[in-house]
Amino acid sequence: MPFLSGFSDNPLRTRSDLIQASLALLRPLLPYFSPAKGRIRVPVSSAAHFDDTAAQLEGFARPLWAVEAEIIAFALLAAPDRIYKPLSEKSKQNVTNWLRMLGGMEMSENNWRWFRVFGNLALSKVCGVPFDSVRDEINSDLELLDTFYRFDGWSADGPWQTSEQAQAEMQHGKTARRDAVGISRKADYYSGSFAIQFSQLLYSRFAADIDPERAETYRHERETLGPASRNTLTRKVSDMPGPLGSPGAVKGFLMRHLRWWAKNSEDIFYPDGTLNIGWLYPQAKYCKFAYSSAFAFSVPTGPLIQQMAPDNTPSLSRDYGET
């Protein structure tokens, strides 16, 4: 696979370098925009568990940041005059209706709840929906998210299994369903990549007027970040300074990260310049985490059946023959 001009050969030292790298990553997507420019259909199939329309919306949203509901809500909150106000009345109603779909939806007890929190904030602060109609759901989701907090500024990506629950799980494993307890210890994915901390800081920014106490709590937790894990799977940094208190440290982490990818980018792009699924490890086990069918191994990201991707692969359950 070829390297990408403007990214792979970029020194990534200055603001201009970063702009050039961003444009290099975005330009290959232009041919795949829908006629109305609201979707991107990448030229490969991920066999995701959601429909193709949702996948194309994600294709549009992920280059902006990450997961579609949260980034679109963030864009509305951060720049309503540029993103929302220029829309026609019909388009505004479409945005409102789309964000409203999050309301009352069955949702895993993990970082996904942040998507709905920001969706509801955007509805009330930008789209004209009365805050009283979303207040209870925002509070309910935040009360759950706050239970994920562990220590020193770090949160798990879900409820944390207690010692008593761990013992109960072991006992269930001897006699019946070992997973009957239903609570584990998820300390990877979003919890170790600063994604949850970033969501908390965004909430502090956009909800300080309606929830000042929680906003201040989140700011304080970020200031107390202890020794941080740069990579939750491989290595730890024991003497990292409080990253959110030092813009220079944050810039250093980010720039070294980007330079590593530029230096090791010979296998992460398709010939048309788009990123492959899996990046340096195309179609490997991580793709299964991302709901792909290309690798014969399924590691569900949560307890809901729609979070599995068994496809044409064997599926095992720890229920001693019940299924």
mmCIF file of N, CA and C in Angstrom, residues 12 18 230 247-261:
data_model
loop_
_atom_site.group_PDB
_atom_site.id
_atom_site.type_symbol
_atom_site.label_atom_id
_atom_site.label_comp_id
_atom_site.label_asym_id
_atom_site.label_seq_id
_atom_site.Cartn_x
_atom_site.Cartn_y
_atom_site.Cartn_z
ATOM 1 N N LEU A 12 5.499 17.444 10.644
ATOM 2 C CA LEU A 12 4.560 17.655 11.750
ATOM 3 C C LEU A 12 5.209 18.439 12.890
ATOM 4 N N LEU A 18 0.285 20.661 10.407
ATOM 5 C CA LEU A 18 -0.912 19.948 10.848
ATOM 6 C C LEU A 18 -2.077 20.178 9.889
ATOM 7 N N ARG A 230 -0.251 5.841 28.883
ATOM 8 C CA ARG A 230 -0.290 6.283 27.492
ATOM 9 C C ARG A 230 -0.844 5.197 26.598
ATOM 10 N N PRO A 247 -0.220 22.594 28.777
ATOM 11 C CA PRO A 247 -0.461 22.539 27.326
ATOM 12 C C PRO A 247 0.744 22.035 26.547
ATOM 13 N N GLY A 248 1.946 22.356 27.018
ATOM 14 C CA GLY A 248 3.140 21.894 26.324
ATOM 15 C C GLY A 248 3.265 20.383 26.340
ATOM 16 N N ALA A 249 2.920 19.765 27.490
ATOM 17 C CA ALA A 249 2.980 18.308 27.583
ATOM 18 C C ALA A 249 1.963 17.667 26.649
ATOM 19 N N VAL A 250 0.752 18.221 26.625
ATOM 20 C CA VAL A 250 -0.285 17.691 25.739
ATOM 21 C C VAL A 250 0.168 17.774 24.285
ATOM 22 N N LYS A 251 0.735 18.914 23.912
ATOM 23 C CA LYS A 251 1.212 19.083 22.538
ATOM 24 C C LYS A 251 2.304 18.070 22.220
ATOM 25 N N GLY A 252 3.206 17.843 23.165
ATOM 26 C CA GLY A 252 4.279 16.884 22.931
ATOM 27 C C GLY A 252 3.759 15.477 22.718
ATOM 28 N N PHE A 253 2.808 15.043 23.572
ATOM 29 C CA PHE A 253 2.233 13.704 23.417
ATOM 30 C C PHE A 253 1.572 13.564 22.049
ATOM 31 N N LEU A 254 0.787 14.575 21.678
ATOM 32 C CA LEU A 254 0.048 14.520 20.422
ATOM 33 C C LEU A 254 0.984 14.504 19.219
ATOM 34 N N MET A 255 1.975 15.392 19.222
ATOM 35 C CA MET A 255 2.851 15.499 18.061
ATOM 36 C C MET A 255 3.714 14.257 17.884
ATOM 37 N N ARG A 256 4.219 13.701 18.978
ATOM 38 C CA ARG A 256 5.015 12.471 18.860
ATOM 39 C C ARG A 256 4.149 11.312 18.379
ATOM 40 N N HIS A 257 2.906 11.298 18.825
ATOM 41 C CA HIS A 257 1.969 10.270 18.374
ATOM 42 C C HIS A 257 1.752 10.377 16.865
ATOM 43 N N LEU A 258 1.484 11.581 16.371
ATOM 44 C CA LEU A 258 1.243 11.774 14.945
ATOM 45 C C LEU A 258 2.494 11.471 14.119
ATOM 46 N N ARG A 259 3.665 11.868 14.632
ATOM 47 C CA ARG A 259 4.902 11.594 13.889
ATOM 48 C C ARG A 259 5.158 10.101 13.781
ATOM 49 N N TRP A 260 4.810 9.354 14.823
ATOM 50 C CA TRP A 260 4.993 7.902 14.753
ATOM 51 C C TRP A 260 4.137 7.319 13.638
ATOM 52 N N TRP A 261 2.877 7.775 13.557
ATOM 53 C CA TRP A 261 2.000 7.257 12.510
ATOM 54 C C TRP A 261 2.481 7.671 11.130
#
